[in-house]
Structures are given as C-alpha cells and as structure tokens.
Coordinates of N, CA and C in Angstrom, one line a residue:
Chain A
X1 N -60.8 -7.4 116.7 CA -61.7 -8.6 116.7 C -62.9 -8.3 115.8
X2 N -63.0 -9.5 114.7 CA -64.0 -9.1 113.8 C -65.1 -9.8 114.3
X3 N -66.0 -8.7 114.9 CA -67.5 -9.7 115.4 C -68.2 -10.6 113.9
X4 N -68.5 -10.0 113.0 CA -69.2 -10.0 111.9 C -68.3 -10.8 111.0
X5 N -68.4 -12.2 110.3 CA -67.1 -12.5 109.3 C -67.8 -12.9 108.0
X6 N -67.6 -12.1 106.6 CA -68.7 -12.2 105.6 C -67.8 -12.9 104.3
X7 N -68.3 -14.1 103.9 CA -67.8 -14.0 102.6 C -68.8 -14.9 101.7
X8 N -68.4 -14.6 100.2 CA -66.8 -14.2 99.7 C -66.3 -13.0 99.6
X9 N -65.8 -12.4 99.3 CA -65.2 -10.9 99.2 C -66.3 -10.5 97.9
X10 N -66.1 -11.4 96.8 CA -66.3 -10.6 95.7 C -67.2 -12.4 95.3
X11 N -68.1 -11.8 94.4 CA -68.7 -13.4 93.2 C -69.7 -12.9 92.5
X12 N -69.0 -13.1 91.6 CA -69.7 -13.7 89.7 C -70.3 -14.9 89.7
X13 N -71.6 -14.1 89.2 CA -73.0 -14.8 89.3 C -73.6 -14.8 87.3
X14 N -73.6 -15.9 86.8 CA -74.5 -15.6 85.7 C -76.1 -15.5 85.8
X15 N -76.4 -14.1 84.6 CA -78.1 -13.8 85.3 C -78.5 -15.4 85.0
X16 N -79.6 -15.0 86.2 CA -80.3 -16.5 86.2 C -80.2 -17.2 87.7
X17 N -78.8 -17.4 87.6 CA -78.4 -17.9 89.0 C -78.1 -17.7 90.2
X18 N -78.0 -18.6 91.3 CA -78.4 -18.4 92.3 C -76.8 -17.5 92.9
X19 N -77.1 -16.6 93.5 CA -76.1 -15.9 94.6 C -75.9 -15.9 95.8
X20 N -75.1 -16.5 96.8 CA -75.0 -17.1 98.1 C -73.8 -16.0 98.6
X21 N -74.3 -15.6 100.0 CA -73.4 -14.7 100.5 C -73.7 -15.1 101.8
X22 N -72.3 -15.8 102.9 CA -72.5 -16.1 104.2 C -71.8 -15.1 105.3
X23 N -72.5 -15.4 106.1 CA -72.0 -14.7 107.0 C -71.7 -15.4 108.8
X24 N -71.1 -15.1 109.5 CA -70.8 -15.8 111.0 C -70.9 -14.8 111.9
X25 N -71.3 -15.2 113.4 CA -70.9 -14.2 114.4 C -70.5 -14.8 115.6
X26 N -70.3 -14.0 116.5 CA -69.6 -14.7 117.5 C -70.3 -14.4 118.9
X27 N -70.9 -13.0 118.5 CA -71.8 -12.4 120.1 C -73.0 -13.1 120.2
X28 N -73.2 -14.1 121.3 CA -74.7 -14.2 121.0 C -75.7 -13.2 121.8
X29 N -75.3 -11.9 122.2 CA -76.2 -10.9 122.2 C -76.7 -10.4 121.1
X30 N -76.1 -10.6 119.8 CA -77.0 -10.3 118.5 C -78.2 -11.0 118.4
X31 N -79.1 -10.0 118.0 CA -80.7 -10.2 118.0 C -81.2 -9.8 116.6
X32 N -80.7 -9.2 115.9 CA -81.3 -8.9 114.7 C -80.4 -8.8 113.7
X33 N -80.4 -9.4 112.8 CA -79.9 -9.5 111.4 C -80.2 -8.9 109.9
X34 N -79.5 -7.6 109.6 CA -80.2 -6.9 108.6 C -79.4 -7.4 107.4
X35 N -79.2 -7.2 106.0 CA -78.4 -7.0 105.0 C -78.8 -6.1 104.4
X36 N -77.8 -5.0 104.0 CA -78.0 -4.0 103.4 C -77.4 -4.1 102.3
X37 N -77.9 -3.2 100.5 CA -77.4 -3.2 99.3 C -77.0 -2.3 99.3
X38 N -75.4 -2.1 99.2 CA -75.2 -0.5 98.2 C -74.8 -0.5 97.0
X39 N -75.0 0.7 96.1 CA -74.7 0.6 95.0 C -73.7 1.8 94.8
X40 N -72.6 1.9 93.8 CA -71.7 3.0 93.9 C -72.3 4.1 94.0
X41 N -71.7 5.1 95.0 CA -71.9 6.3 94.8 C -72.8 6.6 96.4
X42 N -73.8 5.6 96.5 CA -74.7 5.9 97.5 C -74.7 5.3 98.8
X43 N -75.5 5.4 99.7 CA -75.5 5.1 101.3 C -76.1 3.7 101.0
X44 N -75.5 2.5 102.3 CA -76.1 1.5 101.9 C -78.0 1.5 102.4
X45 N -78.3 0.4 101.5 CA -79.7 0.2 101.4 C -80.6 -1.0 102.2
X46 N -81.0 -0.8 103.3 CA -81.9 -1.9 103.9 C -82.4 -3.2 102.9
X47 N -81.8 -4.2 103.0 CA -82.6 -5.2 101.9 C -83.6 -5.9 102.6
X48 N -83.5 -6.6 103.5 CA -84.1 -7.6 104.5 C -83.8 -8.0 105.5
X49 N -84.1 -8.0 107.1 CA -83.7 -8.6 108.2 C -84.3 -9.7 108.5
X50 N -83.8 -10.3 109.9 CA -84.4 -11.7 110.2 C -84.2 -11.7 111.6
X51 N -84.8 -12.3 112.5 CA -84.4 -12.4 114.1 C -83.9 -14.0 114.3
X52 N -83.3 -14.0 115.1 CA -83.1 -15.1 114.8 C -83.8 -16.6 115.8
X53 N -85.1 -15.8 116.0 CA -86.1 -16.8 116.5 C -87.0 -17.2 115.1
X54 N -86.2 -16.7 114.0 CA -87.1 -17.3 112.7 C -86.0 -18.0 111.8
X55 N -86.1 -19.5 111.2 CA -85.0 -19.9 110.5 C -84.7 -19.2 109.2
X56 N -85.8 -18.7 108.8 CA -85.8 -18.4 107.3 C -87.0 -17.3 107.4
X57 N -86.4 -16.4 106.1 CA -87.1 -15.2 105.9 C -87.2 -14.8 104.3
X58 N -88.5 -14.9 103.7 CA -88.5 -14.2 102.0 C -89.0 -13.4 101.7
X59 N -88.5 -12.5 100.8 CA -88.7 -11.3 100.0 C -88.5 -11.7 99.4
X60 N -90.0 -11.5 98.0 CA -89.6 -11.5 96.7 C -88.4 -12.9 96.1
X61 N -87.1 -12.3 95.6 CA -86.1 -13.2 95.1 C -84.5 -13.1 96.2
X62 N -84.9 -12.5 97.3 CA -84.2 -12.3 98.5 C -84.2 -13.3 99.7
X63 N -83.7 -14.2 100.1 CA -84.2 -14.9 101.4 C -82.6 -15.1 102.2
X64 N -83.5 -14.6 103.5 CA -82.5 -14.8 104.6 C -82.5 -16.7 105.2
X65 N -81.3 -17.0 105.3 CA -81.4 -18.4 106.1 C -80.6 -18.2 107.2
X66 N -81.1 -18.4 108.3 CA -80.2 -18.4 110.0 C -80.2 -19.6 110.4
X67 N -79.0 -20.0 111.1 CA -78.8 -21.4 111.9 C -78.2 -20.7 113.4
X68 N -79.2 -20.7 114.1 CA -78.7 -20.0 115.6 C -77.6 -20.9 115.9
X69 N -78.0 -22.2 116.1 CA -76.6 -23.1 116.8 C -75.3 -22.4 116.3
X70 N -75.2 -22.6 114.7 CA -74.0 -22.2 114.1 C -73.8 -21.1 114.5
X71 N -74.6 -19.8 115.0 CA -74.2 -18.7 114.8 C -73.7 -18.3 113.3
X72 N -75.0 -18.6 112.3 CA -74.4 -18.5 111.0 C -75.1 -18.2 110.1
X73 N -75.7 -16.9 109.3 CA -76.6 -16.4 108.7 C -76.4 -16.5 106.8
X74 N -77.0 -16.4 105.9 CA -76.5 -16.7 104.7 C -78.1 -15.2 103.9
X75 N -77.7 -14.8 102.7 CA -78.5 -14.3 102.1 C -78.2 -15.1 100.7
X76 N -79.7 -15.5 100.1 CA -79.9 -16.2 99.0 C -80.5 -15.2 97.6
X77 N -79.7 -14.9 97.0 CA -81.0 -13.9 95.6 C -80.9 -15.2 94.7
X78 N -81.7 -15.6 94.8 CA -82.7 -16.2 93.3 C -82.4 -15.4 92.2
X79 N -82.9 -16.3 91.1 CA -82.6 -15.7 90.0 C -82.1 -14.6 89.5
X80 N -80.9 -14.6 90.0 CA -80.1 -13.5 89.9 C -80.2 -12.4 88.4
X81 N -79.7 -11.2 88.6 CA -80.3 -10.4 87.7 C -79.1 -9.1 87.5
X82 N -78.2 -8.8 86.1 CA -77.8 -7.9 86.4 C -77.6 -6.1 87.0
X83 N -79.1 -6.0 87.6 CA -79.5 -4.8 88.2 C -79.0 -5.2 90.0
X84 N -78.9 -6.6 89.7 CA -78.2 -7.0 91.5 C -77.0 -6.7 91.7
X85 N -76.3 -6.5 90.9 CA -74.8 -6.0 91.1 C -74.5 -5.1 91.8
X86 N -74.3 -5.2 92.6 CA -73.8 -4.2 93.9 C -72.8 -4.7 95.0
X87 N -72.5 -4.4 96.2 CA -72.2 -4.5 97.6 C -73.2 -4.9 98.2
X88 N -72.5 -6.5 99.0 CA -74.1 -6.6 99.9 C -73.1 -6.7 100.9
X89 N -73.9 -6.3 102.0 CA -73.4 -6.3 103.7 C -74.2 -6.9 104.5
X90 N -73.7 -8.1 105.4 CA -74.5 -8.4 106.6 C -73.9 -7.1 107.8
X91 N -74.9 -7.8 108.8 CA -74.5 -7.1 109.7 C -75.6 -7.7 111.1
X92 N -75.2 -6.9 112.2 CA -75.7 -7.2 113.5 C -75.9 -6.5 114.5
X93 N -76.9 -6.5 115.5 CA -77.4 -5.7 116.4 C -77.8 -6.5 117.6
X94 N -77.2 -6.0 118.4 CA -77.4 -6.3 119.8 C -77.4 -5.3 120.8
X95 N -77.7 -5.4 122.0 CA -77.6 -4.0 123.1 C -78.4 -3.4 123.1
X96 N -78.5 -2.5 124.1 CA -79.7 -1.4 124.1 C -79.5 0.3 123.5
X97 N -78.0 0.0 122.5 CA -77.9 1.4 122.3 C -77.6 1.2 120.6
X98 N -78.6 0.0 119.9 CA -79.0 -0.5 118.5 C -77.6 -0.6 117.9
X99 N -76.7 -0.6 118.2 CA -75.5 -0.4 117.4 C -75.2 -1.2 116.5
X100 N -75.0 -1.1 115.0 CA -75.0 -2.6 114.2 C -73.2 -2.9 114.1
X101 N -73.4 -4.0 113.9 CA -71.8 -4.1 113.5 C -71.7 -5.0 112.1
X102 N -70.8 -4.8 111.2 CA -70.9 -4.8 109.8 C -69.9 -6.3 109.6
X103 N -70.5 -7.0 108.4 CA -69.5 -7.7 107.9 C -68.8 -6.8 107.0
X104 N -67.5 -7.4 106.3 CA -67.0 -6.3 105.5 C -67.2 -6.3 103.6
X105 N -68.0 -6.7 103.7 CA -68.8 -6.9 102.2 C -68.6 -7.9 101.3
X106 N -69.7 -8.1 100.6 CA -69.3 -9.0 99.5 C -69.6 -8.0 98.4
X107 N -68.9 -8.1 97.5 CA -69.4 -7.6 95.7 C -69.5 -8.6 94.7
X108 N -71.3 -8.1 94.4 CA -71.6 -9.2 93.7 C -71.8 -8.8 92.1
X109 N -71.0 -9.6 91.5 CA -71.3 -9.3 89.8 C -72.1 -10.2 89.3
X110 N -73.3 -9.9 88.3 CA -74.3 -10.4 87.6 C -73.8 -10.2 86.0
X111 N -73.3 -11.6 86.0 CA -73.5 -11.3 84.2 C -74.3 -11.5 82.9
X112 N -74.5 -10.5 82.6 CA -75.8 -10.7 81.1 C -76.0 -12.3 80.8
Chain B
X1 N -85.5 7.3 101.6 CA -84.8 7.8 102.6 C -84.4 8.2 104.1
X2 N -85.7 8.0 104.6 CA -85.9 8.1 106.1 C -85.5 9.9 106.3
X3 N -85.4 10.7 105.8 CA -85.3 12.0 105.5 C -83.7 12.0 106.6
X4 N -83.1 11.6 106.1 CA -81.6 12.2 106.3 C -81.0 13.0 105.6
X5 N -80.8 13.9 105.7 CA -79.5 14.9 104.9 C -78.5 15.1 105.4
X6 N -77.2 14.9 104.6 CA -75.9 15.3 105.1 C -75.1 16.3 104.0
X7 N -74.6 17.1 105.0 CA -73.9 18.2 104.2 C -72.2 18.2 104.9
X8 N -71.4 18.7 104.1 CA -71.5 18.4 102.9 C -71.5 17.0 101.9
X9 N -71.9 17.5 100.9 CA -71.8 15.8 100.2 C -70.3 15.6 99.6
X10 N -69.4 16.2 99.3 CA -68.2 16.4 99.1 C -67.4 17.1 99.9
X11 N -66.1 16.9 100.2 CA -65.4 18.1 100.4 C -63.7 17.4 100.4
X12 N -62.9 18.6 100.0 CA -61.4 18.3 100.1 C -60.7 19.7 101.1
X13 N -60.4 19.0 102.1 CA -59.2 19.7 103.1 C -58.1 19.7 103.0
X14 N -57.3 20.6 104.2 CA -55.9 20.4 103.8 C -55.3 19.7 105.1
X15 N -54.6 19.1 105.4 CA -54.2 18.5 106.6 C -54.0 19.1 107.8
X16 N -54.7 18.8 108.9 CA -54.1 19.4 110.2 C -55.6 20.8 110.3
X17 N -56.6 20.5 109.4 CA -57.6 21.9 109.3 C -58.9 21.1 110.3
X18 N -59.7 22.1 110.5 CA -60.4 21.1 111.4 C -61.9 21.3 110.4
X19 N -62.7 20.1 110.3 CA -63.6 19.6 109.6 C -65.1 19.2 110.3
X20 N -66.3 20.0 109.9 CA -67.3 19.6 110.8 C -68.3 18.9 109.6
X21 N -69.0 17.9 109.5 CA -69.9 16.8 109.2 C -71.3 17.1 109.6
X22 N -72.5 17.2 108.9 CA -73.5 17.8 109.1 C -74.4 16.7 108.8
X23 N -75.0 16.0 110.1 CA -76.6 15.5 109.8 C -77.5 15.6 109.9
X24 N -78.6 16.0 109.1 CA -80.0 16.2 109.7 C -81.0 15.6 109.4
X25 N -82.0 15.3 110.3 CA -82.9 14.7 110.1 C -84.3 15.3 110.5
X26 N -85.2 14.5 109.8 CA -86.4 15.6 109.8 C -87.6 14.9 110.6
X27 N -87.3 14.1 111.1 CA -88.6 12.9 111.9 C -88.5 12.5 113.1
X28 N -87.3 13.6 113.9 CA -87.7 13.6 115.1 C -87.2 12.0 115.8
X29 N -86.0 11.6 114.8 CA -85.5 9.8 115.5 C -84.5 10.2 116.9
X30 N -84.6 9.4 117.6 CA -84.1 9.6 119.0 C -82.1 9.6 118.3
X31 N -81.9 7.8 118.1 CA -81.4 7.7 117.4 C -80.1 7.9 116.3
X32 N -79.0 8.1 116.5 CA -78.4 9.1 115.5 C -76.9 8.4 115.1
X33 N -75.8 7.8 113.8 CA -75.2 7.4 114.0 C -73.9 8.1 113.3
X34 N -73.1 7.8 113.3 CA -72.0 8.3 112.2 C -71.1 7.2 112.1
X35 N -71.0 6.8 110.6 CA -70.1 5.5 110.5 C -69.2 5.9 109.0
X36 N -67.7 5.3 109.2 CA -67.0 5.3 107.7 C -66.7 4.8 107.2
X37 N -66.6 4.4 106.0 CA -66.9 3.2 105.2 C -65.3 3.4 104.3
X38 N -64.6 2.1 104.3 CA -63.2 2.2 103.7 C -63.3 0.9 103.0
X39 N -62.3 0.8 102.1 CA -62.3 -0.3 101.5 C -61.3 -1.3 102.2
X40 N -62.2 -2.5 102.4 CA -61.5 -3.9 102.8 C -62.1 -3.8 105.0
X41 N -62.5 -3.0 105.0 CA -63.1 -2.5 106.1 C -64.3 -2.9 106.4
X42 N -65.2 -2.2 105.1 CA -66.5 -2.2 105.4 C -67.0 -0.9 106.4
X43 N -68.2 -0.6 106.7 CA -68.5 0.1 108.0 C -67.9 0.3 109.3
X44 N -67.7 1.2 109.6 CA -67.4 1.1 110.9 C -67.9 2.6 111.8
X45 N -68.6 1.8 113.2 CA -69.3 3.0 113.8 C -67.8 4.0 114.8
X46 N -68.2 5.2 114.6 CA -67.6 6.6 114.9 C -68.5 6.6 116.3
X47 N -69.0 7.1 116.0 CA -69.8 7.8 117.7 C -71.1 7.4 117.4
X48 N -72.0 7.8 118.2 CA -73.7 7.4 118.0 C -74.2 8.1 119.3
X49 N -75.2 8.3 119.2 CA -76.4 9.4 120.0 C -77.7 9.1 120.4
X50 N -77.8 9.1 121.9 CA -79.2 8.6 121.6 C -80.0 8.9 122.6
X51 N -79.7 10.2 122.2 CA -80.6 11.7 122.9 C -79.8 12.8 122.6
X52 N -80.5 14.2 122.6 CA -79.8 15.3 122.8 C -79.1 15.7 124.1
X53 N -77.7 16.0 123.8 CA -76.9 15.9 124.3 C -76.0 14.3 125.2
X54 N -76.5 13.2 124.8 CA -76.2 12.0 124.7 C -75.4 11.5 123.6
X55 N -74.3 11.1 124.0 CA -73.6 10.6 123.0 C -72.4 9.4 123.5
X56 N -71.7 9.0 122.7 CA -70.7 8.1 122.9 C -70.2 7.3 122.1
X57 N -68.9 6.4 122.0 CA -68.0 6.1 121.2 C -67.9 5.2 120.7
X58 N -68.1 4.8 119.2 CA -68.1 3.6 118.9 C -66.5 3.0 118.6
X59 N -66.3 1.9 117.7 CA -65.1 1.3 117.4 C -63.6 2.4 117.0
X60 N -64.1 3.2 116.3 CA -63.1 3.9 115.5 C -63.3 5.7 115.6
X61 N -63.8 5.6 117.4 CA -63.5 7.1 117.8 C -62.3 8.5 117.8
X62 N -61.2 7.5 117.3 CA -59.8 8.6 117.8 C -60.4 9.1 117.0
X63 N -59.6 11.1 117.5 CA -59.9 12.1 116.3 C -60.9 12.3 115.7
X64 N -61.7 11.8 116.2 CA -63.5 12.5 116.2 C -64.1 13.2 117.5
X65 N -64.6 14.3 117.2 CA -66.0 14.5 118.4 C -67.2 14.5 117.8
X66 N -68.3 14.9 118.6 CA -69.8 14.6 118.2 C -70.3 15.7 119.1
X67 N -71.4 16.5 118.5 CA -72.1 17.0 119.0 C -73.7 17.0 118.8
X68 N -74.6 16.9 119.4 CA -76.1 16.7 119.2 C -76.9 17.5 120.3
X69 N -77.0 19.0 120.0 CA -77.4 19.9 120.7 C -79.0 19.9 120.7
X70 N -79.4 19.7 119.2 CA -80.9 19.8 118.6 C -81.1 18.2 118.4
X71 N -82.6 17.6 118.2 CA -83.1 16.3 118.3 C -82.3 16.2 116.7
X72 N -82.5 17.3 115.5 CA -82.4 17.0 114.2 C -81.3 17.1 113.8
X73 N -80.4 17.4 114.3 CA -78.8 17.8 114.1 C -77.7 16.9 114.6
X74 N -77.2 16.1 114.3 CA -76.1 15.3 114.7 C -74.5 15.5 114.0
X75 N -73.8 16.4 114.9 CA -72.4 16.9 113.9 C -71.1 15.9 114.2
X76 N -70.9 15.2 113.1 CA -69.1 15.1 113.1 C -67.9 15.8 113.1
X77 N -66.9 16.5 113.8 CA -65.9 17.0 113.6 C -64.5 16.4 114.1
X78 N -63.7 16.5 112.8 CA -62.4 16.7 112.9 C -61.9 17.3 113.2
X79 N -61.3 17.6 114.4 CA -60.4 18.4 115.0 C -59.4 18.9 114.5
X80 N -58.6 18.0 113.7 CA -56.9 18.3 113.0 C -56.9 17.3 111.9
X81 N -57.8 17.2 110.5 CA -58.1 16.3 109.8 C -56.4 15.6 109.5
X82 N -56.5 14.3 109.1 CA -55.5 13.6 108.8 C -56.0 13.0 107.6
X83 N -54.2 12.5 106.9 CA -55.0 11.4 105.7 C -55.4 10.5 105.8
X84 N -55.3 9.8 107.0 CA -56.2 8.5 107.3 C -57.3 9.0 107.3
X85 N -57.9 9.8 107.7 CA -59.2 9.9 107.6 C -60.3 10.9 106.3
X86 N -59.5 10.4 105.7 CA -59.9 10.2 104.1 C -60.6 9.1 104.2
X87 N -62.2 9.6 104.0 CA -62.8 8.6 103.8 C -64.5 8.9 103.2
X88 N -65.3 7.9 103.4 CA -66.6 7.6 102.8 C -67.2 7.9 104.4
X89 N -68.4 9.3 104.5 CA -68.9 9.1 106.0 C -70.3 8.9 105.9
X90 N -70.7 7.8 106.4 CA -72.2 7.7 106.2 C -73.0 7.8 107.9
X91 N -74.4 9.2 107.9 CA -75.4 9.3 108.9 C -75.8 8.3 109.0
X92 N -77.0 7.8 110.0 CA -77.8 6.6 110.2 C -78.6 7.1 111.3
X93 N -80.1 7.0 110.9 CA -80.6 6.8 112.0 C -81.6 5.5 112.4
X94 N -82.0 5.2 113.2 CA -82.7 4.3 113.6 C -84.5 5.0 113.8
X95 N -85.6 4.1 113.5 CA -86.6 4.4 113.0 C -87.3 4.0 114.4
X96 N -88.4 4.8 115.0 CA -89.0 4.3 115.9 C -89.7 3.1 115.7
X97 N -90.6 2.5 116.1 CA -91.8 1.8 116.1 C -91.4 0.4 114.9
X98 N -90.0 0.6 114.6 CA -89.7 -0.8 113.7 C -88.9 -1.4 114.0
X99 N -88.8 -2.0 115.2 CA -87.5 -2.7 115.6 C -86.2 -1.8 115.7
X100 N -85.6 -2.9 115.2 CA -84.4 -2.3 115.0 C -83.7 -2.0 113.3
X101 N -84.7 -1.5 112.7 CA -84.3 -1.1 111.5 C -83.7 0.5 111.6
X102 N -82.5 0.4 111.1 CA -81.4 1.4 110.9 C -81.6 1.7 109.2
X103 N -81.3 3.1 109.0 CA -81.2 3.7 107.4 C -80.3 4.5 107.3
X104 N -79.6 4.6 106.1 CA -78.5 5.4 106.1 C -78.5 6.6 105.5
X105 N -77.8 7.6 105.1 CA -77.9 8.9 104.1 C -77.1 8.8 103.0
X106 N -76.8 9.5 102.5 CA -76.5 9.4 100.9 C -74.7 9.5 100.6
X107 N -73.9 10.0 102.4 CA -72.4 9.9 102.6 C -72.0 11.3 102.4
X108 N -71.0 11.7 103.0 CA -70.3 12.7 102.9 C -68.6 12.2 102.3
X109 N -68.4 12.7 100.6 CA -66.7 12.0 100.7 C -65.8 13.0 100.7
X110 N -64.7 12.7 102.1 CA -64.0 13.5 102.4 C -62.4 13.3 102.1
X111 N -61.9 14.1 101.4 CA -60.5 14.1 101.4 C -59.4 14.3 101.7
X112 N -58.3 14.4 102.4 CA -57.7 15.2 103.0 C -56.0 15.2 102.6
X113 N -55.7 16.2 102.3 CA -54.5 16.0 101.6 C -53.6 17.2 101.9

C-alpha cells in the first residue's frame, strides 16, 4: 500500500519555466510535509516543508501548495533553472516515532 | 549536514557474508534512521531508533538488524547479504528543537554479488 503517490515520474522543464510536481496521501495522521532534493551521487536534501494548517508556503522560487480536503500537496519551482535538475521527493510524517514515508520521486530536467 | 557520517561509503560483498552499516552522529539526536533507496521505489524505512538501546521496524525490515548501544552510533547489519539487497543506504536523523525536520547522510552503496 502506497501511502505517499508522487507524480510525474520524470518532466522536462525549459529554463524559465514553471515545474509542478504533485503529490496525494491517504493517512490523515500526516502532519508535516517535507520535499527533499537529491542530486546524483548524494543523500537527499531538505528543500521545504509545510503543515498542513498552512495552505501555502514560499521559499525563494520554491512554494509548497496543500489542499487538506484533497489530501493533496504540490511543489511549484518558479523560474526554473538548469542547476534544478535533480530528484525531487515528497514525503510525510505522522506519529510519535517521526517516521517519514516517501513518494517515489519525480526527476526533473531543466533545459538550457 | 547535520553531522552525520556513514561508513562505509562504498562496499562490494560476496553473497551469503554478513555486512555491518555504520552511522554516526555527532549532536547527540535522540533520533536515528536507516532507509534504502532503489530505483522505482524511492525510500524506504529499514529500522529506526529512538533511544539507546530502542529500536524497531520499519516497512522493509526482513534481513536487517539494528543496533544503537551509544547515543552516536546507529549500526545496520546484514546478516547473510543477498542480491536484493544491493542497494543505495541512506542514515537520517531527526533534529531536536525543529519540528519534525529529518536530514540525511551522504549513503552507503552496497553491492552484493
């Protein structure tokens, strides 16, 4: 059972443009919503979280959007930029023993 | 980084050998995770710890143990490595005083053949 369901798998973004990566859940014991960036080679990377007593959340050219009803979270990068090219992961946390549970990635390509 | 280190950063076994996973951490986090990362998968949590000598099993426990004797030390072992578990293993701990923000380590890639 996939708590976390993330897509698209993969999307080509020209620099400039906007990058949309959604994501669903199903436990409504999830309380916190992180996305993490990895890049080959390395451990993934904290981008931004959101609770979901907040609709919307920005960093920089990063913004989280949550729709509690839906049970349905999205990450937005603005002006997309070929140094964004990486693996992005949602994910989720609920319980008292922090445990996150992962979507299973998007890879995102930024082209010149 | 959140001062995680994991050792080894590489390694290649031979099947059926048994394999221990080294994390450490330097900031004293309660905290402690072990997750492996495959393709079409994504993450998936192994065990997690959250105290010394506290532990217990996440999604994708077969064929793992855990041990967390010291606050800074959290070990993964294979018992009788297999090729399934050829994989990408990433530490994590969780940070005091910031919610629920989790950070990862740098992976250990393990082969087994």
């Amino acid at each position: 059972q996939q708590q976390v369901k993330q897509s698209p798998q993969s999307l080509i973004v020209q620099k400039g443009g906007i990058s949309i990566i959604n994501c669903a859940y199903e436990n409504t014991a999830f309380d916190y919503f992180p996305w993490y960036q990895q890049f080959p080679g390395k451990g993934p990377a904290l981008l931004i979280a959101i609770r979901p007593d907040v609709s919307e959340k920005k960093e920089g050219r990063f913004t989280i959007s949550f729709n509690k009803s839906a049970k349905q979270f999205s990450l937005h990068i603005m002006d997309s930029q070929p140094g964004d090219s990486a693996t992005y992961f949602c994910a989720a946390i609920g319980g008292s023993n922090y445990k996150l549970t992962f979507g299973k990635g998007t890879l995102l390509t930024v082209n010149p | 980084d959140a001062g995680i280190t994991q050792s080894p950063r590489h390694k290649v076994t031979e099947t059926g050998t048994p394999v221990t996973l080294r994390c450490h951490q330097t900031e004293n986090h309660r905290y402690m995770y072990w997750y492996r990362q495959d393709p079409g998968h994504g993450l998936r949590l192994i065990h997690y710890s959250y105290g010394v000598k506290d532990t217990d099993k996440g999604e994708v426990s077969d064929g793992y143990s855990v041990s967390r004797s010291k606050t800074e030390d959290f070990l993964l072992t294979l018992e009788s490595a297999t090729s399934s578990q050829t994989s990408v293993y990433f530490c994590a701990i969780r940070t005091r005083g910031s919610g629920n923000t989790i950070y990862f380590g740098e992976g250990s890639w393990l082969t087994v053949v």
